[in-house]
Every structure is written in structure tokens, then in C-alpha cells.
């Protein structure tokens, strides 16, 4: 009898720990509702404003070829019509009444929607968000208009001289799963989208147990949680895990170096792009921290990389980047060579890559400085509360809130050995994709096909 009573007490305490609010940072509190909706409240009493952000694990990583670009289209339709505001005019009228500034963003692994409004309007703002997130209506006329708008955004991206290189890099890097990393989508898919496809996205991914609500600004913790639970507590959880029912395919590892050359009439100067499959937050969290530190160091003006390429006159630009993702984060090395020294620049770039795991390539001063400045940059990114909400929803989706709240602590644990291991595990001697974009008028003189291979 005593053991049964003890078990009951343990279970009750466990439930309280799951569903009661917890302070997880200096001004941040967390609570998970019984329907699985995670809520973060961030307190900032500087100005009488609040940001309400709802984010969902959706985005291009959930898109097969026949849905590529539709997460982004869905994002646009969010602001059009729903059960409580059945047309754009009524939606817009209510938005103006609440003095809302709104926007949304679609990325690979998250779609986030946000309102910034006077904090006195928090509860009605939450109700307004509830109407849009739970009860959207996809009207053909609205879709026809937004199809064209989203397609126009796509066209603007395509107009960038660098677009062909960036897009080709994705195709070479991700192969059959290109759509999973192609946020902007496919023209034909976007223009032919139907209400039934929008309903399909909603029914797969728009559930409380696949979402996070961030309330940030001049609010009171208890009131914010209470209001959120009043509004969203009746939202029923999905009876399935969408990522078990529709698993995200793993990206096939690169098996050999993959070179390609793009001849362009729009690009006035050449660019080279080297890309590798990097760490992700499912399989190698320490590697993601090392990637951030390494990239920061080699991108500084005093680094050996910049001295070898920029100071020498071989290149006009050179940067290394790592993009943290839950599903294979890409590592990229972009170089804009001196048009008169393209071959020499390419050879030096390869030489530098080969040196990246040398013991003396990075100094202790550079390593410690990088960790300190990266930590400072995290503090700076928290200064604008509305932007902080976006940051939290990104990390919630592509890593975890815990990953973010312990970022600076774990960043400062990175050692030289970690950086060398990162380079050896993901970059040096590993297959990569290498692309060059060059103006057609320069091809005959440069003959890139003779050395860029």
C-alpha cells in the first residue's frame, strides 16, 4: 500500500513538473500545456509592447517535390481568412483595431507567424492568433492572388546574379532531396496549388504538439501563461507524430567531389563555392558549436585564410559559414577570386582547406577571442525583444530551447582539439561540391574547365 501511495505521489509531482511553469533563463519562463503546446514567456518591460509568435515545425524540410514552396504559400495565406474573420477585409480590420504589426517567415525547418502590439491588447491578440492558426480558410480567389505574389518573390530571388550558383549548390549537395532544402520552391507547384493541398499541410503539421508559442515583452508571467492556456488549451493534440507518419528522408552522403561550372551573362565577377555536409543537432551537437567557433575565427581579417586570399590580392571576398540544422547543416566556403588570378586563387583555396587541421592554423588567442565575441553577439541579439522571439522559435525547431539557453556555456567548452576534430570529421579529405560561376565573356580566356575539376 505504501509503495502504491509513493508511486502516486511521484506521478503527481512528475505531472506538475511538466505542466507548471519553469524559469529557464534570467527573464524567460517555460510551460507545456496538456495538449503539447510549448509556451515561452520572455519579460521585457522597456516599452509597453508585446510580441506574440507562433511557430510550427514545417518548412521546406517537410516538402516532397510536388509540395515544394507550399509551406511558404501557406504562410502568406495565414493573413487572409479564417473561421472568425472570413475575408481579408475583416482580418485586416481586426488587426488594425488591435494595433498589430504582423509578419511571418518560412525557413527550412520552421514557419513562424508573429504579431507585435500594445501589451494591453495581449489577450485579444492571442485570440486573434488562435483564429488564424487553428481555423484558416483557403479561398480560391485569395490563393490565386497569393500564388502570384509568392511566385513574384521567387522571381526576385532568381534575378540575383548569384542565384544560379546558390541553387546549383543545393541541387548538387542534396540530390533527390533538393526540395527539402529549397525554401522558395518550384514555380509550377506554387502556381498550381489548390485549397486541398493547403488543408493537407494544416492537417499534417499544424497541431499544438508540433508548435511553440512565444510571448515576449511587457507582460506579467502568470497572466501570460493563464491567457495562453485559456485561449489555446482547447486546441486538440494530433493523434500522431507527423515525423513518424511522414518521416523526413535522410540526405545521402556525398561520395566524391562534385565540380560544376556555370556560365552567366549577369555575373560581372567570378565566384567559387565549396560545400560539405556538416554536423546537425540530432547527431553531433558538440560539432555544431565547434563549427560556429571555427567559422568565426577564419572569417576574421587577421586570420591565416584572409591573409592568404585577401591580403595577397588573390581574392576580393572569402567567407566560411555553417548553418545549424536538425537535418544536416551545410558548411560553405565562398570565394570571389581576383578575375585576373582565378586559377591561382582556386589553388590557394584548396591549399588553405588542407591546412585547416594544422595545429598552428588557429592560435589560442583567436580561439578564446572567438568564443568571447560569439557570446557577446548572443547578448546583442537578445536586445530587441521581437527579434529575440524569432530567435527562440528558430532554435526550438532546429535544435531545442535547451540548446539555445546553454549555447554560451557550451560554446566556451570548445577546445583546439574540438576544432581540429570538426575539420577532420566534416571537411578535410571529405567529399565536397565545388561550383564556379563566371561571366561567359571570360570563359575562353580563363578556361576554368581545365583546372576546376
GROMACS .gro file of N, CA and C in nm, residues 153-222:
model
  210
  153UNK      N    1   0.803   3.671  -5.560
  153UNK     CA    2   0.917   3.667  -5.468
  153UNK      C    3   1.024   3.572  -5.521
  154UNK      N    4   0.979   3.459  -5.572
  154UNK     CA    5   1.068   3.361  -5.631
  154UNK      C    6   1.145   3.425  -5.747
  155UNK      N    7   1.073   3.495  -5.833
  155UNK     CA    8   1.135   3.559  -5.949
  155UNK      C    9   1.239   3.662  -5.907
  156UNK      N   10   1.209   3.736  -5.799
  156UNK     CA   11   1.307   3.834  -5.749
  156UNK      C   12   1.435   3.765  -5.704
  157UNK      N   13   1.419   3.652  -5.636
  157UNK     CA   14   1.539   3.578  -5.595
  157UNK      C   15   1.618   3.531  -5.716
  158UNK      N   16   1.548   3.483  -5.816
  158UNK     CA   17   1.614   3.435  -5.937
  158UNK      C   18   1.691   3.546  -6.009
  159UNK      N   19   1.649   3.670  -5.988
  159UNK     CA   20   1.714   3.782  -6.057
  159UNK      C   21   1.852   3.814  -6.000
  160UNK      N   22   1.884   3.762  -5.883
  160UNK     CA   23   2.016   3.784  -5.825
  160UNK      C   24   2.122   3.715  -5.911
  161UNK      N   25   2.231   3.784  -5.944
  161UNK     CA   26   2.335   3.720  -6.025
  161UNK      C   27   2.393   3.593  -5.962
  162UNK      N   28   2.387   3.586  -5.827
  162UNK     CA   29   2.443   3.469  -5.758
  162UNK      C   30   2.346   3.352  -5.750
  163UNK      N   31   2.219   3.377  -5.781
  163UNK     CA   32   2.117   3.273  -5.763
  163UNK      C   33   2.152   3.142  -5.834
  164UNK      N   34   2.197   3.145  -5.959
  164UNK     CA   35   2.226   3.016  -6.026
  164UNK      C   36   2.330   2.932  -5.951
  165UNK      N   37   2.428   2.998  -5.889
  165UNK     CA   38   2.529   2.925  -5.814
  165UNK      C   39   2.471   2.866  -5.685
  166UNK      N   40   2.394   2.946  -5.613
  166UNK     CA   41   2.334   2.900  -5.487
  166UNK      C   42   2.237   2.785  -5.514
  167UNK      N   43   2.157   2.798  -5.618
  167UNK     CA   44   2.059   2.694  -5.649
  167UNK      C   45   2.127   2.567  -5.697
  168UNK      N   46   2.229   2.582  -5.780
  168UNK     CA   47   2.302   2.464  -5.828
  168UNK      C   48   2.371   2.393  -5.712
  169UNK      N   49   2.422   2.471  -5.618
  169UNK     CA   50   2.486   2.411  -5.500
  169UNK      C   51   2.387   2.323  -5.424
  170UNK      N   52   2.264   2.370  -5.406
  170UNK     CA   53   2.163   2.290  -5.337
  170UNK      C   54   2.134   2.160  -5.413
  171UNK      N   55   2.126   2.170  -5.544
  171UNK     CA   56   2.095   2.051  -5.624
  171UNK      C   57   2.208   1.949  -5.616
  172UNK      N   58   2.331   1.996  -5.619
  172UNK     CA   59   2.444   1.903  -5.610
  172UNK      C   60   2.460   1.849  -5.468
  173UNK      N   61   2.435   1.933  -5.369
  173UNK     CA   62   2.451   1.891  -5.229
  173UNK      C   63   2.345   1.791  -5.184
  174UNK      N   64   2.220   1.815  -5.225
  174UNK     CA   65   2.110   1.739  -5.165
  174UNK      C   66   2.045   1.640  -5.261
  175UNK      N   67   2.083   1.643  -5.388
  175UNK     CA   68   2.038   1.541  -5.482
  175UNK      C   69   1.887   1.526  -5.490
  176UNK      N   70   1.840   1.403  -5.473
  176UNK     CA   71   1.696   1.375  -5.485
  176UNK      C   72   1.613   1.448  -5.381
  177UNK      N   73   1.677   1.493  -5.274
  177UNK     CA   74   1.605   1.564  -5.168
  177UNK      C   75   1.626   1.716  -5.174
  178UNK      N   76   1.656   1.764  -5.292
  178UNK     CA   77   1.675   1.909  -5.314
  178UNK      C   78   1.558   1.990  -5.260
  179UNK      N   79   1.435   1.943  -5.280
  179UNK     CA   80   1.317   2.019  -5.237
  179UNK      C   81   1.318   2.043  -5.086
  180UNK      N   82   1.382   1.955  -5.011
  180UNK     CA   83   1.383   1.965  -4.864
  180UNK      C   84   1.470   2.081  -4.814
  181UNK      N   85   1.553   2.135  -4.903
  181UNK     CA   86   1.637   2.249  -4.867
  181UNK      C   87   1.606   2.372  -4.952
  182UNK      N   88   1.505   2.361  -5.037
  182UNK     CA   89   1.472   2.469  -5.130
  182UNK      C   90   1.349   2.544  -5.081
  183UNK      N   91   1.370   2.641  -4.994
  183UNK     CA   92   1.260   2.709  -4.927
  183UNK      C   93   1.168   2.782  -5.024
  184UNK      N   94   1.225   2.848  -5.124
  184UNK     CA   95   1.143   2.931  -5.213
  184UNK      C   96   1.050   2.847  -5.299
  185UNK      N   97   1.091   2.725  -5.334
  185UNK     CA   98   1.000   2.634  -5.401
  185UNK      C   99   1.016   2.624  -5.551
  186UNK      N  100   0.909   2.576  -5.613
  186UNK     CA  101   0.905   2.548  -5.756
  186UNK      C  102   0.792   2.629  -5.819
  187UNK      N  103   0.823   2.698  -5.929
  187UNK     CA  104   0.723   2.783  -5.995
  187UNK      C  105   0.592   2.708  -6.023
  188UNK      N  106   0.602   2.594  -6.088
  188UNK     CA  107   0.482   2.522  -6.130
  188UNK      C  108   0.400   2.475  -6.011
  189UNK      N  109   0.468   2.430  -5.907
  189UNK     CA  110   0.398   2.382  -5.787
  189UNK      C  111   0.324   2.498  -5.720
  190UNK      N  112   0.389   2.612  -5.711
  190UNK     CA  113   0.327   2.729  -5.647
  190UNK      C  114   0.205   2.776  -5.726
  191UNK      N  115   0.221   2.788  -5.857
  191UNK     CA  116   0.114   2.843  -5.939
  191UNK      C  117  -0.005   2.748  -5.953
  192UNK      N  118   0.017   2.619  -5.931
  192UNK     CA  119  -0.092   2.521  -5.945
  192UNK      C  120  -0.148   2.476  -5.811
  193UNK      N  121  -0.107   2.541  -5.703
  193UNK     CA  122  -0.152   2.500  -5.569
  193UNK      C  123  -0.303   2.511  -5.554
  194UNK      N  124  -0.359   2.420  -5.476
  194UNK     CA  125  -0.503   2.415  -5.454
  194UNK      C  126  -0.536   2.424  -5.305
  195UNK      N  127  -0.659   2.461  -5.271
  195UNK     CA  128  -0.701   2.461  -5.130
  195UNK      C  129  -0.681   2.325  -5.063
  196UNK      N  130  -0.701   2.218  -5.136
  196UNK     CA  131  -0.686   2.085  -5.075
  196UNK      C  132  -0.542   2.059  -5.033
  197UNK      N  133  -0.447   2.111  -5.108
  197UNK     CA  134  -0.306   2.095  -5.068
  197UNK      C  135  -0.277   2.177  -4.942
  198UNK      N  136  -0.337   2.294  -4.932
  198UNK     CA  137  -0.319   2.375  -4.811
  198UNK      C  138  -0.379   2.303  -4.689
  199UNK      N  139  -0.496   2.244  -4.708
  199UNK     CA  140  -0.558   2.167  -4.599
  199UNK      C  141  -0.470   2.049  -4.559
  200UNK      N  142  -0.406   1.989  -4.656
  200UNK     CA  143  -0.318   1.876  -4.627
  200UNK      C  144  -0.202   1.918  -4.538
  201UNK      N  145  -0.143   2.035  -4.566
  201UNK     CA  146  -0.034   2.086  -4.483
  201UNK      C  147  -0.083   2.112  -4.341
  202UNK      N  148  -0.199   2.176  -4.330
  202UNK     CA  149  -0.255   2.205  -4.198
  202UNK      C  150  -0.279   2.075  -4.120
  203UNK      N  151  -0.338   1.978  -4.185
  203UNK     CA  152  -0.375   1.854  -4.116
  203UNK      C  153  -0.254   1.768  -4.079
  204UNK      N  154  -0.142   1.792  -4.145
  204UNK     CA  155  -0.020   1.718  -4.110
  204UNK      C  156   0.058   1.786  -3.998
  205UNK      N  157   0.073   1.918  -4.006
  205UNK     CA  158   0.173   1.984  -3.922
  205UNK      C  159   0.120   2.090  -3.824
  206UNK      N  160   0.001   2.140  -3.846
  206UNK     CA  161  -0.047   2.250  -3.761
  206UNK      C  162  -0.129   2.196  -3.644
  207UNK      N  163  -0.054   2.150  -3.543
  207UNK     CA  164  -0.110   2.093  -3.421
  207UNK      C  165  -0.035   2.154  -3.302
  208UNK      N  166  -0.100   2.158  -3.186
  208UNK     CA  167  -0.031   2.219  -3.071
  208UNK      C  168   0.095   2.146  -3.030
  209UNK      N  169   0.095   2.013  -3.044
  209UNK     CA  170   0.213   1.935  -3.006
  209UNK      C  171   0.321   1.934  -3.114
  210UNK      N  172   0.305   2.023  -3.213
  210UNK     CA  173   0.411   2.046  -3.312
  210UNK      C  174   0.438   2.196  -3.324
  211UNK      N  175   0.405   2.270  -3.216
  211UNK     CA  176   0.413   2.416  -3.221
  211UNK      C  177   0.469   2.472  -3.091
  212UNK      N  178   0.518   2.595  -3.101
  212UNK     CA  179   0.561   2.669  -2.982
  212UNK      C  180   0.500   2.809  -2.989
  213UNK      N  181   0.457   2.859  -2.875
  213UNK     CA  182   0.405   2.995  -2.863
  213UNK      C  183   0.504   3.075  -2.781
  214UNK      N  184   0.551   3.185  -2.837
  214UNK     CA  185   0.642   3.275  -2.765
  214UNK      C  186   0.567   3.405  -2.737
  215UNK      N  187   0.564   3.444  -2.611
  215UNK     CA  188   0.506   3.573  -2.571
  215UNK      C  189   0.620   3.653  -2.511
  216UNK      N  190   0.654   3.763  -2.574
  216UNK     CA  191   0.773   3.838  -2.531
  216UNK      C  192   0.741   3.986  -2.520
  217UNK      N  193   0.784   4.047  -2.410
  217UNK     CA  194   0.766   4.191  -2.396
  217UNK      C  195   0.716   4.231  -2.259
  218UNK      N  196   0.639   4.336  -2.257
  218UNK     CA  197   0.591   4.396  -2.132
  218UNK      C  198   0.467   4.322  -2.082
  219UNK      N  199   0.489   4.203  -2.030
  219UNK     CA  200   0.379   4.119  -1.982
  219UNK      C  201   0.413   4.065  -1.843
  220UNK      N  202   0.310   4.017  -1.775
  220UNK     CA  203   0.329   3.950  -1.646
  220UNK      C  204   0.325   3.800  -1.669
  221UNK      N  205   0.418   3.731  -1.608
  221UNK     CA  206   0.436   3.589  -1.636
  221UNK      C  207   0.307   3.510  -1.615
  222UNK      N  208   0.249   3.522  -1.497
  222UNK     CA  209   0.130   3.442  -1.465
  222UNK      C  210   0.014   3.475  -1.557
   0.00000   0.00000   0.00000
